[in-house]
XYZ file of C-alpha atoms in Angstrom:
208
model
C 3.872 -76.099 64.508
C 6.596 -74.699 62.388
C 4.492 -75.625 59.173
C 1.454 -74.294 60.613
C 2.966 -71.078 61.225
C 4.306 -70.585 58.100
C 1.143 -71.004 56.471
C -0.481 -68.446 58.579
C 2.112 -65.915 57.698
C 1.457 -66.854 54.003
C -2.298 -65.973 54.383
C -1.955 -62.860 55.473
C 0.443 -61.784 53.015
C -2.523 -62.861 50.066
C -4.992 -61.219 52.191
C -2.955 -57.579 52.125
C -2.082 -57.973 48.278
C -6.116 -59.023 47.864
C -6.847 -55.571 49.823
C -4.010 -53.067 48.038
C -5.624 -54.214 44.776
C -8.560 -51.999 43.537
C -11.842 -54.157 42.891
C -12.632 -54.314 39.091
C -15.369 -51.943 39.503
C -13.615 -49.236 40.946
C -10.652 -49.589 38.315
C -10.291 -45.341 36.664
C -9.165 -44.952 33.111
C -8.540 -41.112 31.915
C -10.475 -39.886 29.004
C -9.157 -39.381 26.274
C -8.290 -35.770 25.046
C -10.165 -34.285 21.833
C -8.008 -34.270 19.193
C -10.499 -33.194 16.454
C -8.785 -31.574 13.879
C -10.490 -27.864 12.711
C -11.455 -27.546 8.850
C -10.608 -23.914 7.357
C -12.064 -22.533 3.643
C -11.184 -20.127 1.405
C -14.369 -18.233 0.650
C -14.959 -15.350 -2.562
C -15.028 -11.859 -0.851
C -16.329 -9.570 -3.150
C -14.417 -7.121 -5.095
C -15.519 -3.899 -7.026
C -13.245 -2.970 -9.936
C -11.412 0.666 -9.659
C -13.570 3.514 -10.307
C -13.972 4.390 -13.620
C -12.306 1.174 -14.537
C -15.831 -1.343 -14.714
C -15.504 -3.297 -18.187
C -12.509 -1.532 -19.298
C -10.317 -4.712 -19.432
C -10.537 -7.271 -22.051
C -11.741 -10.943 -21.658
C -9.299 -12.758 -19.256
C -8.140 -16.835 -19.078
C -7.305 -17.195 -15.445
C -4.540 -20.281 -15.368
C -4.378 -22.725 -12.279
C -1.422 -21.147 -9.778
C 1.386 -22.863 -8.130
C 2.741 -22.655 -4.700
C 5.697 -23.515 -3.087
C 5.837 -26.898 -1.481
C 5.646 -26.629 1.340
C 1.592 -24.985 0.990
C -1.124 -28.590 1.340
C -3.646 -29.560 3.473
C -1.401 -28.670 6.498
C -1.780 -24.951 8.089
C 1.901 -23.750 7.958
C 2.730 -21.325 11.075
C 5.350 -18.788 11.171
C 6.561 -17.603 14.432
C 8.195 -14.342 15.360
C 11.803 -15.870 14.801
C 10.615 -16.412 11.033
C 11.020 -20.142 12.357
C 8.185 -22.416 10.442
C 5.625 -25.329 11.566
C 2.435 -26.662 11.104
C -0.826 -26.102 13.044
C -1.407 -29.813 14.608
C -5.324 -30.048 13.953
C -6.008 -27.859 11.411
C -6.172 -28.663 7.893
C -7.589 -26.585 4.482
C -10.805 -28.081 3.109
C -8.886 -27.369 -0.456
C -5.224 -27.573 -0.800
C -3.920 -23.218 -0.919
C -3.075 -23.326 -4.798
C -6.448 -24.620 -5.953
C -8.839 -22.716 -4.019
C -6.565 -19.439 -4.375
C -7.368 -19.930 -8.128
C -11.105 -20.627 -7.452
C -11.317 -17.710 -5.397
C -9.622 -14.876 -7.529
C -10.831 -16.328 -10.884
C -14.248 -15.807 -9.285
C -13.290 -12.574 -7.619
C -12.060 -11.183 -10.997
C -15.395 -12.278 -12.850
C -17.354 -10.509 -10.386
C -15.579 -6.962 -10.235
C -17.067 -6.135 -13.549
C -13.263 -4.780 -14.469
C -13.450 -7.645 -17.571
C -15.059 -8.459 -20.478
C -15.060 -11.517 -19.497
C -13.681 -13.985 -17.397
C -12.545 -18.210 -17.513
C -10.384 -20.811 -16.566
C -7.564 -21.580 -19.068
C -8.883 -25.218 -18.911
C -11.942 -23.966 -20.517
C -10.102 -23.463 -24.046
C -12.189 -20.100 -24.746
C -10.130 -17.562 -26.652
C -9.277 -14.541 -24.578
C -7.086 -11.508 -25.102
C -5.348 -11.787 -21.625
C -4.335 -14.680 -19.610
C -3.197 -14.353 -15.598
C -0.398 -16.782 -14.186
C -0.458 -16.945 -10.444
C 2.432 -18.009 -8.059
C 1.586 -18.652 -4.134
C 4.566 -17.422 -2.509
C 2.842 -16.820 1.279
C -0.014 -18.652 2.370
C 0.974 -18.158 7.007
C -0.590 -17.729 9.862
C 1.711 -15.452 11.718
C 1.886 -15.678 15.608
C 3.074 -13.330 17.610
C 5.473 -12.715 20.919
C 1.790 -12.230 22.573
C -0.152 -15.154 20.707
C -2.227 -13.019 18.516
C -2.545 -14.514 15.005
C -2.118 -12.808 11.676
C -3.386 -14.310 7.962
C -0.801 -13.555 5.468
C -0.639 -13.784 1.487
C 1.629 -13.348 -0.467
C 1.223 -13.969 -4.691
C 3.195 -13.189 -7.867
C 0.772 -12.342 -10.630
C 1.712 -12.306 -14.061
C -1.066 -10.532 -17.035
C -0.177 -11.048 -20.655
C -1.307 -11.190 -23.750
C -2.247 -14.512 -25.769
C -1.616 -13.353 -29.330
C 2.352 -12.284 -29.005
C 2.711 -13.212 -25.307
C 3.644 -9.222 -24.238
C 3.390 -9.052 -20.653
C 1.244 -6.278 -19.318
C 1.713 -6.239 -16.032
C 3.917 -7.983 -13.242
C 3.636 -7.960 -9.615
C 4.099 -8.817 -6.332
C 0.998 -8.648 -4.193
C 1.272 -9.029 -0.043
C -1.678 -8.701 2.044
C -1.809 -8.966 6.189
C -5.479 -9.618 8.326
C -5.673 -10.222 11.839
C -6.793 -13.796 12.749
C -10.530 -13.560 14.794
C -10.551 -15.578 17.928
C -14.015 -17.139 17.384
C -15.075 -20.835 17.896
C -13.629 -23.041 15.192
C -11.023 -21.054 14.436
C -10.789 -17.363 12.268
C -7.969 -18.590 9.779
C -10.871 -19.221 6.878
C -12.630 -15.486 7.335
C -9.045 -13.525 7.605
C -6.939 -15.722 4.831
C -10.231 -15.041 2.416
C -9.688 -11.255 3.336
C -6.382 -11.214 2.294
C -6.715 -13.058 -1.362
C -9.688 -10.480 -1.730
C -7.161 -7.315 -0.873
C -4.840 -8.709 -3.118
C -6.935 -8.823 -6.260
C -8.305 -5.543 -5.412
C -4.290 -3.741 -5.280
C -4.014 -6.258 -8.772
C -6.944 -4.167 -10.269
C -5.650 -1.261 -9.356
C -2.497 -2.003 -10.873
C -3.828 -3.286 -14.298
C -6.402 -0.302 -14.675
C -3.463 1.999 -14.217
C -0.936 -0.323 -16.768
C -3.792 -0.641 -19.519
């Protein structure tokens, strides 16, 4: 009897543990969250060279720039304590220092305020040559969350025959970051690079 008993009291203790566990069909697993990562590009914005100033520069070698380090694939974000980080999922197409030097070489060429325009690389004699330095390349967010492009570039214009510099300068432009799908940092950072050539024009029309 004892025996019997026991065993009874063993079935029904398989029996709850059977019924507490979920049936394999019914078994939930959360979906996973989208963790696609956003592409941004730096695009040419046009520029129009000062008035009165079309042609009136010589022929130009644009050289590749540099940045500071800390400017790659990442998106670097600067909050309103100056404090800095990088944008989880979103990366540049082109690393800042290369397409920066796409984009203004391109920029310059199409102003009309040269002779002509190249790439160093290209070994063509020119009278001028431009050295570029990436010091600012943030997307700044504010107390509110709103999102500002910034650039900031050195840009140095000299001569190739005695290596006189013409001009030297420090150029900072801010644009407002759009909130549109797939993200306005491409459209606002190209603004900026695009008002900074057009203050270096400005600049190099009046130093000529």
């Amino acid at each position: 009897m004892r025996e019997n008993r026991g065993a009874r009291i063993l079935t029904r203790a398989l029996l709850g543990l059977a019924a507490a566990l979920p049936a394999a069909g019914c078994i939930q697993i959360a979906p996973e969250q989208s963790t696609a990562v956003r592409r941004h590009a730096l695009d040419v914005v046009p520029v129009a060279a000062p008035e009165g100033a079309a042609g009136a520069l010589p022929t130009l070698a644009v050289r590749e720039f540099t940045a500071r380090r800390r400017y790659d694939a990442r998106v670097v974000r600067r909050g309103t304590a100056g404090e800095l980080t990088f944008l989880e999922f979103d990366r540049w197409v082109e690393e800042p220092a290369e397409a920066v030097t796409t984009v203004v070489r391109e920029e310059l060429a199409r102003s009309g305020a040269f002779h002509g325009v190249t790439s160093a690389g290209a070994a063509f004699e020119t009278a001028l040559v431009l050295e570029g330095v990436l010091l600012a390349f943030d997307v700044i967010v504010g107390a509110d969350g709103s999102e500002t492009a910034r650039v900031e570039m050195r840009l140095d214009l000299a001569g190739t025959t005695h290596g006189d510099l013409v001009h030297s300068g420090r150029f900072v432009a801010e644009r407002p970051v759009a909130k549109v799908p797939g993200g306005g940092i491409g459209p606002a950072m190209s603004a900026c690079v695009a008002d900074a050539v057009r203050d270096a024009l400005a600049a190099w029309a009046a130093a000529r």
